[in-house]
Tab-separated table of C-alpha atoms and ligand atoms in Angstrom:
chain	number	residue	atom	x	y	z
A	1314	UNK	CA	-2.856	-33.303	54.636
A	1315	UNK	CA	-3.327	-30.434	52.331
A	1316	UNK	CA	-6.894	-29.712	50.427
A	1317	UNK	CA	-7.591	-31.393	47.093
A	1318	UNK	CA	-9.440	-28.562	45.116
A	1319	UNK	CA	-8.268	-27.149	41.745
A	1320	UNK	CA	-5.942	-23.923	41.986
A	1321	UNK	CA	-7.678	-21.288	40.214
A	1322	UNK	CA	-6.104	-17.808	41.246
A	1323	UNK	CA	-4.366	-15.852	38.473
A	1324	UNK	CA	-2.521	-13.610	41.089
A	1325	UNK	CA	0.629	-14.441	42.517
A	1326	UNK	CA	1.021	-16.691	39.720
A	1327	UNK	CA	4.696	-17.396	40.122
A	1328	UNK	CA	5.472	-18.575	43.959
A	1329	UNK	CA	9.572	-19.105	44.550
A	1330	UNK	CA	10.485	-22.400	46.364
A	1331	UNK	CA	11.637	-20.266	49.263
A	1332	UNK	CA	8.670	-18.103	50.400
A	1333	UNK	CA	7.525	-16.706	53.420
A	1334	UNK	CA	3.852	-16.612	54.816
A	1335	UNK	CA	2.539	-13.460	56.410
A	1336	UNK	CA	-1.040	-13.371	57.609
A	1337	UNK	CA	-2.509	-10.253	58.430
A	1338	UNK	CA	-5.328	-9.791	60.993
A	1339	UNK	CA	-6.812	-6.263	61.556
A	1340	UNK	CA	-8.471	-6.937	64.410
A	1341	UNK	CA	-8.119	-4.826	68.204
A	1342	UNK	CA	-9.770	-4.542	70.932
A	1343	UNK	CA	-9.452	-0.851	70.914
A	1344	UNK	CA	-7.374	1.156	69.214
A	1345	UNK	CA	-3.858	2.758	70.288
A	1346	UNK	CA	-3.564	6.337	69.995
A	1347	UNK	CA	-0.268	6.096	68.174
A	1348	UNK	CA	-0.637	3.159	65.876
A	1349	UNK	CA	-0.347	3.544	62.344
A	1350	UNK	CA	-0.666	0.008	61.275
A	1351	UNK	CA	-4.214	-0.842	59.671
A	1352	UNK	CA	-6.579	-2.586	62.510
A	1353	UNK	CA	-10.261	-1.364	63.470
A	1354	UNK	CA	-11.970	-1.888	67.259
A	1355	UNK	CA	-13.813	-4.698	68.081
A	1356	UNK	CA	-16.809	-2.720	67.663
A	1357	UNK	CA	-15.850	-2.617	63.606
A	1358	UNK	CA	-15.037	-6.261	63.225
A	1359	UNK	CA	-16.737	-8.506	65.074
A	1360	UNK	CA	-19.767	-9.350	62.195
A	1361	UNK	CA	-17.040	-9.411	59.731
A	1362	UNK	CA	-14.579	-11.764	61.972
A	1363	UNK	CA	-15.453	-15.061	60.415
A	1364	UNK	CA	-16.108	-13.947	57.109
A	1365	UNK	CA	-13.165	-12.862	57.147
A	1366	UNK	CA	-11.360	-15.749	57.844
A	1367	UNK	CA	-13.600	-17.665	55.727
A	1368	UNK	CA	-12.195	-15.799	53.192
A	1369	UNK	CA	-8.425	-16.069	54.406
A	1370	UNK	CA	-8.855	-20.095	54.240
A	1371	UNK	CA	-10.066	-20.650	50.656
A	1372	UNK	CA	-6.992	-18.416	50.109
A	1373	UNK	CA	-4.396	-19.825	52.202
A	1374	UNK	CA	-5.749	-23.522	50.834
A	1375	UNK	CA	-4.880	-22.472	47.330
A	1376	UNK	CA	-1.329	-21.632	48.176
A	1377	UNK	CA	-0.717	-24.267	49.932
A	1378	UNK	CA	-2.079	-26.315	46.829
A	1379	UNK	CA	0.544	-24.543	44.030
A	1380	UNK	CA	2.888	-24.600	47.072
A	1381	UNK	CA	3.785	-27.712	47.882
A	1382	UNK	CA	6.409	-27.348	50.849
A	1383	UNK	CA	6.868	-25.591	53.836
A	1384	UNK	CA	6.872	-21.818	54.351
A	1385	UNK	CA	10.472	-20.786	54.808
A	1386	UNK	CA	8.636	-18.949	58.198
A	1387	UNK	CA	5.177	-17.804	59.169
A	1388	UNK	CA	4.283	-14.536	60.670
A	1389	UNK	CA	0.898	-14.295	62.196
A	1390	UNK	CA	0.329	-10.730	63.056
A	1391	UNK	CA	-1.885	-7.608	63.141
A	1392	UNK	CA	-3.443	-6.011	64.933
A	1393	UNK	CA	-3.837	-9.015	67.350
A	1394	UNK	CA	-4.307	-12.363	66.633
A	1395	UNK	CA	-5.592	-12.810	70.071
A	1396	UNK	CA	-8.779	-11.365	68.698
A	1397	UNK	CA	-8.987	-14.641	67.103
A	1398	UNK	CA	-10.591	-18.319	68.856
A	1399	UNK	CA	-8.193	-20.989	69.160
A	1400	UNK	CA	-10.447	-22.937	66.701
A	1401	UNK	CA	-9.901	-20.258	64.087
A	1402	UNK	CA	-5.880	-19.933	64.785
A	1403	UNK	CA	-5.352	-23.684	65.043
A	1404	UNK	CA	-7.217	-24.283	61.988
A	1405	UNK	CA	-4.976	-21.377	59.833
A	1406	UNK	CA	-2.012	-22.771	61.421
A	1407	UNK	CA	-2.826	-26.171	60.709
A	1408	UNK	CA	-3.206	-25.315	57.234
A	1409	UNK	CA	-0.254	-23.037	56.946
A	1410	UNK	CA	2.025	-26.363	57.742
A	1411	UNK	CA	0.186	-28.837	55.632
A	1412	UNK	CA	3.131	-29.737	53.901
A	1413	UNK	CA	5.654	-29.497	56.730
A	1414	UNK	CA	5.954	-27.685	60.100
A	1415	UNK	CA	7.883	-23.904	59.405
A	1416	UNK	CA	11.538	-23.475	60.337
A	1417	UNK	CA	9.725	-20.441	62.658
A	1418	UNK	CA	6.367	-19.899	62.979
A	1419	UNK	CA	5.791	-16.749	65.346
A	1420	UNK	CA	2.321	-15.343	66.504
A	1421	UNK	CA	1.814	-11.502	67.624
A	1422	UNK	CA	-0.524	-11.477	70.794
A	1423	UNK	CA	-1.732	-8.915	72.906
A	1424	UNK	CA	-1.072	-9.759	76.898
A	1425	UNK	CA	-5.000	-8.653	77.971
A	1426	UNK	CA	-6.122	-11.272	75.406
A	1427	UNK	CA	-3.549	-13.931	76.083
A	1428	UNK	CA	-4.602	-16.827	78.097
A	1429	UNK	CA	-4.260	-20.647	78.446
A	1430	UNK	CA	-6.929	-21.544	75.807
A	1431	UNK	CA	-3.887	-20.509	72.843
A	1432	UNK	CA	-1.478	-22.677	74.994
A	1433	UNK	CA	-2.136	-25.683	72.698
A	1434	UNK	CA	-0.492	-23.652	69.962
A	1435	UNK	CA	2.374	-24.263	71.330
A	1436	UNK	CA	2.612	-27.581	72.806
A	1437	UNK	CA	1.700	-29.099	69.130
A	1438	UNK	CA	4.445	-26.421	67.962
A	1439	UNK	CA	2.251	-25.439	65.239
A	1440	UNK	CA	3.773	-21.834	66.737
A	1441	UNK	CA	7.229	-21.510	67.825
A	1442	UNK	CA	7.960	-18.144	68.902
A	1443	UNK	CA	5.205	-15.745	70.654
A	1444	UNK	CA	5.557	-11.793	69.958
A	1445	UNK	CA	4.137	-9.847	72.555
A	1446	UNK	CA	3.032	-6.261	72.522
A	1447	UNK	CA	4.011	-4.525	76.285
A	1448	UNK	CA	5.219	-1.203	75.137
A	1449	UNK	CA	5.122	0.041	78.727
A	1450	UNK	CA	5.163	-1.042	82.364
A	1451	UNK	CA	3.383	2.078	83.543
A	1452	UNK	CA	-0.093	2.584	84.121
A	1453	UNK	CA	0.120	6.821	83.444
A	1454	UNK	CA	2.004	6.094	80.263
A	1455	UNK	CA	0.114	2.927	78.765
A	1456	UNK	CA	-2.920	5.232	79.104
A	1457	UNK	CA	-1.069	8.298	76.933
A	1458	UNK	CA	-0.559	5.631	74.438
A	1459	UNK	CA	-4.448	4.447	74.641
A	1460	UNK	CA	-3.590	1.137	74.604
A	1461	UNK	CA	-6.084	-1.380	76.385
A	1462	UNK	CA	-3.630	-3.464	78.515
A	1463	UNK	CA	-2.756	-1.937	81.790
A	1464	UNK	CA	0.106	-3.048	84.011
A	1465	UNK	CA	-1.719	-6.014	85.445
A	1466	UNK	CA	-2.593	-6.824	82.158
A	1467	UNK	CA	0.971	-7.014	81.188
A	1468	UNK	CA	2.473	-8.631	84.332
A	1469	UNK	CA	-0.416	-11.480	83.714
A	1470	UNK	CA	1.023	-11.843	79.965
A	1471	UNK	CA	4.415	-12.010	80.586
A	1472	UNK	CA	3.726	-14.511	83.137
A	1473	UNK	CA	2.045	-16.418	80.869
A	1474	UNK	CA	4.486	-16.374	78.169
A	1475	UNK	CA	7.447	-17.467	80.324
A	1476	UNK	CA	4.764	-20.434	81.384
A	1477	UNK	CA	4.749	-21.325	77.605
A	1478	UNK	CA	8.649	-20.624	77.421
A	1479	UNK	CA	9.402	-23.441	80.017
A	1480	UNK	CA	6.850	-25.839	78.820
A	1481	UNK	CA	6.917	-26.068	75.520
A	1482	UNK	CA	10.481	-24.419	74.817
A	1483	UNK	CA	8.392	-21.326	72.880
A	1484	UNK	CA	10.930	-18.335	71.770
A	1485	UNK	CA	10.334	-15.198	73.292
A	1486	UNK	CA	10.197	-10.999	72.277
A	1487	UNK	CA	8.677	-8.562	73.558
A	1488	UNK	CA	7.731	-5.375	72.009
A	1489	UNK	CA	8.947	-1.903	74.020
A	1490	UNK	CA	8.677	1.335	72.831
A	1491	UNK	CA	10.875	4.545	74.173
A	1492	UNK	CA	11.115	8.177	73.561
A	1493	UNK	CA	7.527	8.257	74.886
A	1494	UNK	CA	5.508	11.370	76.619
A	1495	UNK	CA	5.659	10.930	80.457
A	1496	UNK	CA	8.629	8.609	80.346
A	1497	UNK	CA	12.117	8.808	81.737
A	1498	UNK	CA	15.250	6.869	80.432
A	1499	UNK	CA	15.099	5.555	84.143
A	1500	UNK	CA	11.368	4.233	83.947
A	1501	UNK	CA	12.662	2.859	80.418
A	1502	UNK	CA	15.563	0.289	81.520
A	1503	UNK	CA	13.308	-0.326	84.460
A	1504	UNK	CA	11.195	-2.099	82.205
A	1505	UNK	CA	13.670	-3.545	80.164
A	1506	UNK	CA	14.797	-4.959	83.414
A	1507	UNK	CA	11.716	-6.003	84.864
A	1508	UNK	CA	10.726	-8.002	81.855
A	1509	UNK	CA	14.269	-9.371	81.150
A	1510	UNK	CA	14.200	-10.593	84.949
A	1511	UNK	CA	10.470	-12.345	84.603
A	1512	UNK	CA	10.688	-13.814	81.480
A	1513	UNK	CA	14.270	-13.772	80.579
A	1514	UNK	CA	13.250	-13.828	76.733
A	1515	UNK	CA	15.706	-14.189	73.842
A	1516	UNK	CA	14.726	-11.300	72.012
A	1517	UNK	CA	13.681	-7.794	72.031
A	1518	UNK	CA	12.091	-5.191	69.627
A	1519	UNK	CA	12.809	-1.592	70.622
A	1520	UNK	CA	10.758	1.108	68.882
A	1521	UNK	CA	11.195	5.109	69.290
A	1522	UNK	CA	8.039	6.503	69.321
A	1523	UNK	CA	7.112	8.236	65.702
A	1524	UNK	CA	4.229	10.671	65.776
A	1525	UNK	CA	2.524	9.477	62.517
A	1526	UNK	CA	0.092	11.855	61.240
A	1527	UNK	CA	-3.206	11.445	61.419
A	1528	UNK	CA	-3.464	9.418	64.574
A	1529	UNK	CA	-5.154	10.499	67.820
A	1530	UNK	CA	-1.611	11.337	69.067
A	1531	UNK	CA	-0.245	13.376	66.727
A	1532	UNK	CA	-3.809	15.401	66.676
A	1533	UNK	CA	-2.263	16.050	70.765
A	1534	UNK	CA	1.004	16.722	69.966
A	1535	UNK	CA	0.329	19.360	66.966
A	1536	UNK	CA	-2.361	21.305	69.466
A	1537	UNK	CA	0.560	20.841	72.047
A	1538	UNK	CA	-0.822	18.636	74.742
A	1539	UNK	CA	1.463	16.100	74.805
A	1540	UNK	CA	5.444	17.063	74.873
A	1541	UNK	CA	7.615	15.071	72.531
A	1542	UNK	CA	11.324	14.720	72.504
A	1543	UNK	CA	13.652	16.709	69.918
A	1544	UNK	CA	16.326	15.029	67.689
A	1545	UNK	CA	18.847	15.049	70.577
A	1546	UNK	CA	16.766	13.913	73.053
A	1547	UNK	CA	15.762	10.926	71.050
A	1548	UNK	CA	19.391	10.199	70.504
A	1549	UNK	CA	20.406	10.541	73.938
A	1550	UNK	CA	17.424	8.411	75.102
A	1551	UNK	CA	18.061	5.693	72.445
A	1552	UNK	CA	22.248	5.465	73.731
A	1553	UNK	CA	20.768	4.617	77.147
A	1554	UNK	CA	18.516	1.865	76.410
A	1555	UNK	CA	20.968	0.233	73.246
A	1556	UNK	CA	23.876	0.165	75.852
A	1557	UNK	CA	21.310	-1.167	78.593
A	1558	UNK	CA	20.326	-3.906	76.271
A	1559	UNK	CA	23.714	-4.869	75.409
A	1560	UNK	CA	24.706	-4.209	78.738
A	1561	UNK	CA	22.359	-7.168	79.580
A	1562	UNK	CA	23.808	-9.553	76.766
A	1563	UNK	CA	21.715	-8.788	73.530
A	1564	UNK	CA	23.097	-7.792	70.863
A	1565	UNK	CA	21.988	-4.994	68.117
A	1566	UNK	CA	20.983	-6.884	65.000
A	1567	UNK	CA	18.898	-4.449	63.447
A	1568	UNK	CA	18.196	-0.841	63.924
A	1569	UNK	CA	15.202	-2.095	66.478
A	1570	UNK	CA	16.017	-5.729	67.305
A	1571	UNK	CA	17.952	-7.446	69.744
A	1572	UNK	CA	18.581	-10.442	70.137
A	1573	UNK	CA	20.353	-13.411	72.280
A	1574	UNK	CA	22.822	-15.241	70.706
A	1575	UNK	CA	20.755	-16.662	67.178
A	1576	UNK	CA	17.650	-16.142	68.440
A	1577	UNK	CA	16.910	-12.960	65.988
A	1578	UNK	CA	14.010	-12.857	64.035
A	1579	UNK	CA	14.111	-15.509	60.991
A	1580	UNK	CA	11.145	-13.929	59.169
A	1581	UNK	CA	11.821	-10.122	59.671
A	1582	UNK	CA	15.183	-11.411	57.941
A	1583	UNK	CA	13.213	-12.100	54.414
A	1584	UNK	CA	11.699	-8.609	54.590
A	1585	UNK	CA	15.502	-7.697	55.083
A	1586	UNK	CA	17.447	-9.065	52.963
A	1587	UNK	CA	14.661	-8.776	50.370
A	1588	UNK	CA	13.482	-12.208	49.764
A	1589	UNK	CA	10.361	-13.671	48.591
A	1590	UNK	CA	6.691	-13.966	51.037
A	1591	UNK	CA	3.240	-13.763	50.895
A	1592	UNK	CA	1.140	-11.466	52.656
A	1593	UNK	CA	-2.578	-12.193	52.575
A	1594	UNK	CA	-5.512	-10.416	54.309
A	1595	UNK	CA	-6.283	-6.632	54.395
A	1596	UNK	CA	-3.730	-4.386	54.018
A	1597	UNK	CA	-1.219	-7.373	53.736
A	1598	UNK	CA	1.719	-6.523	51.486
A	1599	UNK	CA	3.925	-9.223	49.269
A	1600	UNK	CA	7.508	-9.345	48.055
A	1601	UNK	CA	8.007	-12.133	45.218
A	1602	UNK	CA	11.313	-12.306	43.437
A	1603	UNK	CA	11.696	-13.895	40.104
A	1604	UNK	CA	15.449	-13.328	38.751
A	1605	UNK	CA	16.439	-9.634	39.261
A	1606	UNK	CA	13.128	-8.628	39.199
A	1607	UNK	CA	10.702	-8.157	42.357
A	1608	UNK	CA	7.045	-7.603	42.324
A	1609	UNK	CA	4.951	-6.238	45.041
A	1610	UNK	CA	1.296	-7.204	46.212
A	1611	UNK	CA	-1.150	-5.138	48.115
A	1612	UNK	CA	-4.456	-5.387	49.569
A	1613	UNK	CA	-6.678	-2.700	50.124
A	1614	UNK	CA	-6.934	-1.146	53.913
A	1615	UNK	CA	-10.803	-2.630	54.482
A	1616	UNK	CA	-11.130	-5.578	56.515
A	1617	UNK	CA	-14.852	-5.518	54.983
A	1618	UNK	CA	-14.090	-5.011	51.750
A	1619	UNK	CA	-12.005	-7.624	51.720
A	1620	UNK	CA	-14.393	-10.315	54.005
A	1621	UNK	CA	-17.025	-9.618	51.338
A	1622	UNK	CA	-14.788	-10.072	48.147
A	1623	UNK	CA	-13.773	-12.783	45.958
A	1624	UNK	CA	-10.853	-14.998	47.162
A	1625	UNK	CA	-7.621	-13.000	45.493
A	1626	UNK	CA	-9.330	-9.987	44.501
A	1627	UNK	CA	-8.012	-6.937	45.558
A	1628	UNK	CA	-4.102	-7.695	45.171
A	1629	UNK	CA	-2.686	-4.723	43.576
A	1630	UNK	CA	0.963	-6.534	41.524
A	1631	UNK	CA	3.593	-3.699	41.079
A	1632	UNK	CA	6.780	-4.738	39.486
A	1633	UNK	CA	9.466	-2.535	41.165
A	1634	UNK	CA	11.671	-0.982	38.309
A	1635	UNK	CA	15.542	-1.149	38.994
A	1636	UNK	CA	15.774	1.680	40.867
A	1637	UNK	CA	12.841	1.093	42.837
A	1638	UNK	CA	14.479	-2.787	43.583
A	1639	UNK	CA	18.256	-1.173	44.067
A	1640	UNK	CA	16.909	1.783	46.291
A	1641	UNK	CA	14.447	-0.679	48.385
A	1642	UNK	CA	17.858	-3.468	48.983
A	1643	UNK	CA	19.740	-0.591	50.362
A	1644	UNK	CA	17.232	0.873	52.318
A	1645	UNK	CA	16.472	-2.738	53.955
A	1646	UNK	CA	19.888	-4.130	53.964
A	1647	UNK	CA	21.557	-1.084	55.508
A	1648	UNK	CA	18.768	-1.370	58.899
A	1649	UNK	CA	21.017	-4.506	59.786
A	1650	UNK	CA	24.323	-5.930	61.274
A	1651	UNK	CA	25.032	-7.956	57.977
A	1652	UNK	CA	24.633	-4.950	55.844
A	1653	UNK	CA	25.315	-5.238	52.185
A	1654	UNK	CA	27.237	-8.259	51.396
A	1655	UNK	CA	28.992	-7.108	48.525
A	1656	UNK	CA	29.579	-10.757	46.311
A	1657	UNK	CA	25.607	-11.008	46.700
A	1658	UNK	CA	24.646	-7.567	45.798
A	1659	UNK	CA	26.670	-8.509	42.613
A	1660	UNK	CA	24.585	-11.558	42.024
A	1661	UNK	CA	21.463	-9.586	42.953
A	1662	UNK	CA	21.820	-6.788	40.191
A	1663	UNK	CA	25.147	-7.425	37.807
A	1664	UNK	CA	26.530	-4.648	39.796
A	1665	UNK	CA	29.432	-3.733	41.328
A	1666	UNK	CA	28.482	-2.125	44.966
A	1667	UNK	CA	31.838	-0.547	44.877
A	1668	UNK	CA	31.392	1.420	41.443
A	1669	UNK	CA	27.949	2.364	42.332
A	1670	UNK	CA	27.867	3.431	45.798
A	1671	UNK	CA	32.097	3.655	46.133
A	1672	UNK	CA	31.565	8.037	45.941
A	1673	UNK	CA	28.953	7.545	48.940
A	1674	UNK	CA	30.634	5.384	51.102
A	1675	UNK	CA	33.680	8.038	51.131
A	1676	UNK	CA	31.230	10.783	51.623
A	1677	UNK	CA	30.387	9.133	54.969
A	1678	UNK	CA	32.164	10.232	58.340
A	1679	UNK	CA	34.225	7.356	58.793
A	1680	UNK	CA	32.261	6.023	62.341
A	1681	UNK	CA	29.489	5.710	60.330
A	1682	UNK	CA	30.165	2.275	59.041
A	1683	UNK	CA	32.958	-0.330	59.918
A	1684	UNK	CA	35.757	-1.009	57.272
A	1685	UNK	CA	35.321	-4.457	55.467
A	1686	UNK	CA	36.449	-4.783	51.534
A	1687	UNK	CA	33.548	-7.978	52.003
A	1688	UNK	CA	30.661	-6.168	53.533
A	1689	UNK	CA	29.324	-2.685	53.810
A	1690	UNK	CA	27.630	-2.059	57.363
A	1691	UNK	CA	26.817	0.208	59.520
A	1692	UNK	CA	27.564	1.070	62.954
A	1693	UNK	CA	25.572	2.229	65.518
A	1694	UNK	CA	26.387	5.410	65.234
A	1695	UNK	CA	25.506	5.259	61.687
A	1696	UNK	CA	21.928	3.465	62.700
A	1697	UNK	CA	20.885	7.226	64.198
A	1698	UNK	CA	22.044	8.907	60.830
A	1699	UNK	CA	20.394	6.181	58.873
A	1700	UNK	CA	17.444	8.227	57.001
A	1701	UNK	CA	20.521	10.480	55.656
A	1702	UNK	CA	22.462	7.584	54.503
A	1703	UNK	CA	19.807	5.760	52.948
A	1704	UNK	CA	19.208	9.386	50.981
A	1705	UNK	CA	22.938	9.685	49.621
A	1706	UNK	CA	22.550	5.767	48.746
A	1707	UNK	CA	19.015	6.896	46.694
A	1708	UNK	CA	20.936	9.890	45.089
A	1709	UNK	CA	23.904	8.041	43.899
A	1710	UNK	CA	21.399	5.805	41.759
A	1711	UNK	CA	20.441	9.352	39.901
B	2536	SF4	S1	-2.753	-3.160	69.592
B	2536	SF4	FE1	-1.180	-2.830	68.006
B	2536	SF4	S2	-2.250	-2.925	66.045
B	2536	SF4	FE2	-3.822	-2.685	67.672
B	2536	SF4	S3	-4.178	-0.490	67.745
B	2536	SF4	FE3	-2.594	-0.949	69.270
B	2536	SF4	S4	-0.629	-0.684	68.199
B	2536	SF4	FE4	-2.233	-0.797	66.657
């Protein structure tokens, strides 16, 4: 049953009867030396853990108070969740669905921190689809990446997820990554392979490596310690593994999803095609659409900052101008096999997509996109040009 207490926050203070909950939790056991997403060591957040959820509750209770029906689809993620007790993640969850269990409810985990404690989750399907991090199947490479889990580590979690799989029906994905230092296209489908033939799962996120500055990696590649691929190689690398995939039976939803028949990613959808959710915890960002307009939220990067402040402090509220909201559908919409759906970009801005982007489209090469007078989307040949096309979409709004 949801909580009783008064609303009282003045942020977010207009929540659409479709909305999406995202729940962000900072917390590793160590850190990667590529990751760019905000998360500390355990070292860093262990005093601040419950705090920090204690903070996340009397916030998540207050939504669900002005909210009064299910989340469209929940995204627990990080960072890893697995950081957290199963007290602490039933209890969010629990909360989360007070008014009605989620279409989707998935929940990032780390395989070194996965075990049979969280399988509970899942039997009461308070989650429904588990997102696991694997990256890489080999020991030399997992340890160029500094990530924690090893390939026993791995081989234990994917066991374990195809356990919940077959007993409680749980979705699957696993997370890959390609392009990386040390790694072959060989060793690459090998591990699409070995995964696809231990856990069969239903869907699949494929990520090239990016060397974002700042992080322990980049620091190697800049002094030239580790090698990274060029422009072609990365393309040539990223044929092999999209044709493997498909080659396998998933198809290429987004620029790094694939899925099984419907089995794609409900809640990466709302980021996608721009519609409304909540992001709470540090660093979390929101989306809210009233009308034509769209307002972001953001929280601070501090997991301490935030533990030790006032429930809804911290939300920084941006209302996107037209431009911004135009340029930000495009970018979004064009990462995906549905593309632009002409009759609602109409809707979306009192636009014609044809008048405003009708010079760009026949700027394109013509394998760039397919041919629809409905839709406007890109092929996969356009998905590896896709930074230039989203640029001549930018342009053309001046
Ligand atoms: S486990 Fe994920 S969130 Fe944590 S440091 Fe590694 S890449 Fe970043």
């Amino acid at each position: 049953m949801p909580p009783s207490a008064k609303p009282s926050s003045h942020v977010f203070s207009t929540l659409p009867d479709q909305l999406s909950l995202y729940v962000h939790i900072p917390f590793c056991t160590t850190c990667c030396s590529y990751c760019a997403f905000y998360s500390e060591p355990e070292e860093s957040w262990l005093e601040h853990r419950q705090p920090y959820m204690d903070r996340l509750m009397h916030e998540l209770e207050e939504i669900v108070l002005r909210h009064d029906r299910p989340f469209s689809s929940i995204f627990i993620g990080g960072g890893n969740p697995g950081c957290l007790t199963y007290q602490q993640l039933d209890g969010m969850l629990a909360l989360a669905q007070s008014h009605g269990k989620s279409e989707e409810c998935t929940i990032e985990m780390n395989p070194e921190t996965f075990d049979t404690s969280l399988f509970p989750l899942f039997a009461s399907k308070k989650v429904t689809r588990l997102s696991m991090g694997i990256q890489s199947m080999d020991d030399t490479v997992l340890a160029t990446l500094g990530r924690n889990a090893r390939r026993h580590d791995n081989l234990k979690g994917i066991s374990l997820a195809k356990e919940v799989h077959d007993l409680y029906g749980t979705d699957l994905s696993f997370d890959l990554m390609v392009c990386l230092p040390g790694q072959t296209l060989a060793m690459a489908k090998a591990d699409i392979d070995e995964i696809v033939c231990l856990a069969d799962p239903s869907h699949i996120s494929l990520y090239c490596l990016t060397v974002e500055e700042g992080t322990a990696l980049s620091d190697k590649v800049s002094k030239g310690l580790l090698p990274v691929l060029d422009e072609d190689g990365q393309e040539a690398f990223l044929w092999g593994v999209w044709d493997h995939l498909k080659s396998l039976g998933f198809s290429h939803y987004e620029v790094s999803n694939f899925c099984k028949g419907s089995k794609y990613c409900k809640h990466n959808r709302t980021y996608w095609n721009l519609e409304s959710y909540l992001g709470l915890g540090s660093s979390a960002v929101s989306a809210i659409r009233g009308g034509q307009t769209l307002c972001h939220y953001s929280q601070e990067e501090d997991l301490a900052t935030y533990a030790q402040g006032k429930d809804f402090s911290g939300y920084v509220a941006e209302t996107l101008t037209e431009k911004e909201h135009l340029e930000e559908y495009c970018m979004m919409a064009l990462r995906t096999d549905v593309g632009i759906d002409k009759i609602v970009f109409e809707k979306r801005f009192s636009l014609s997509f044809d008048e405003t982007f009708g010079s760009v489209v026949e700027s394109l090469q013509d394998d760039w996109y397919a041919k629809s007078p409905q839709r406007f989307v890109l092929t996969e040949i356009g998905y590896m040009v896709l930074d230039e096309i989203v640029l001549r979409f930018a342009l053309a709004l001046g």
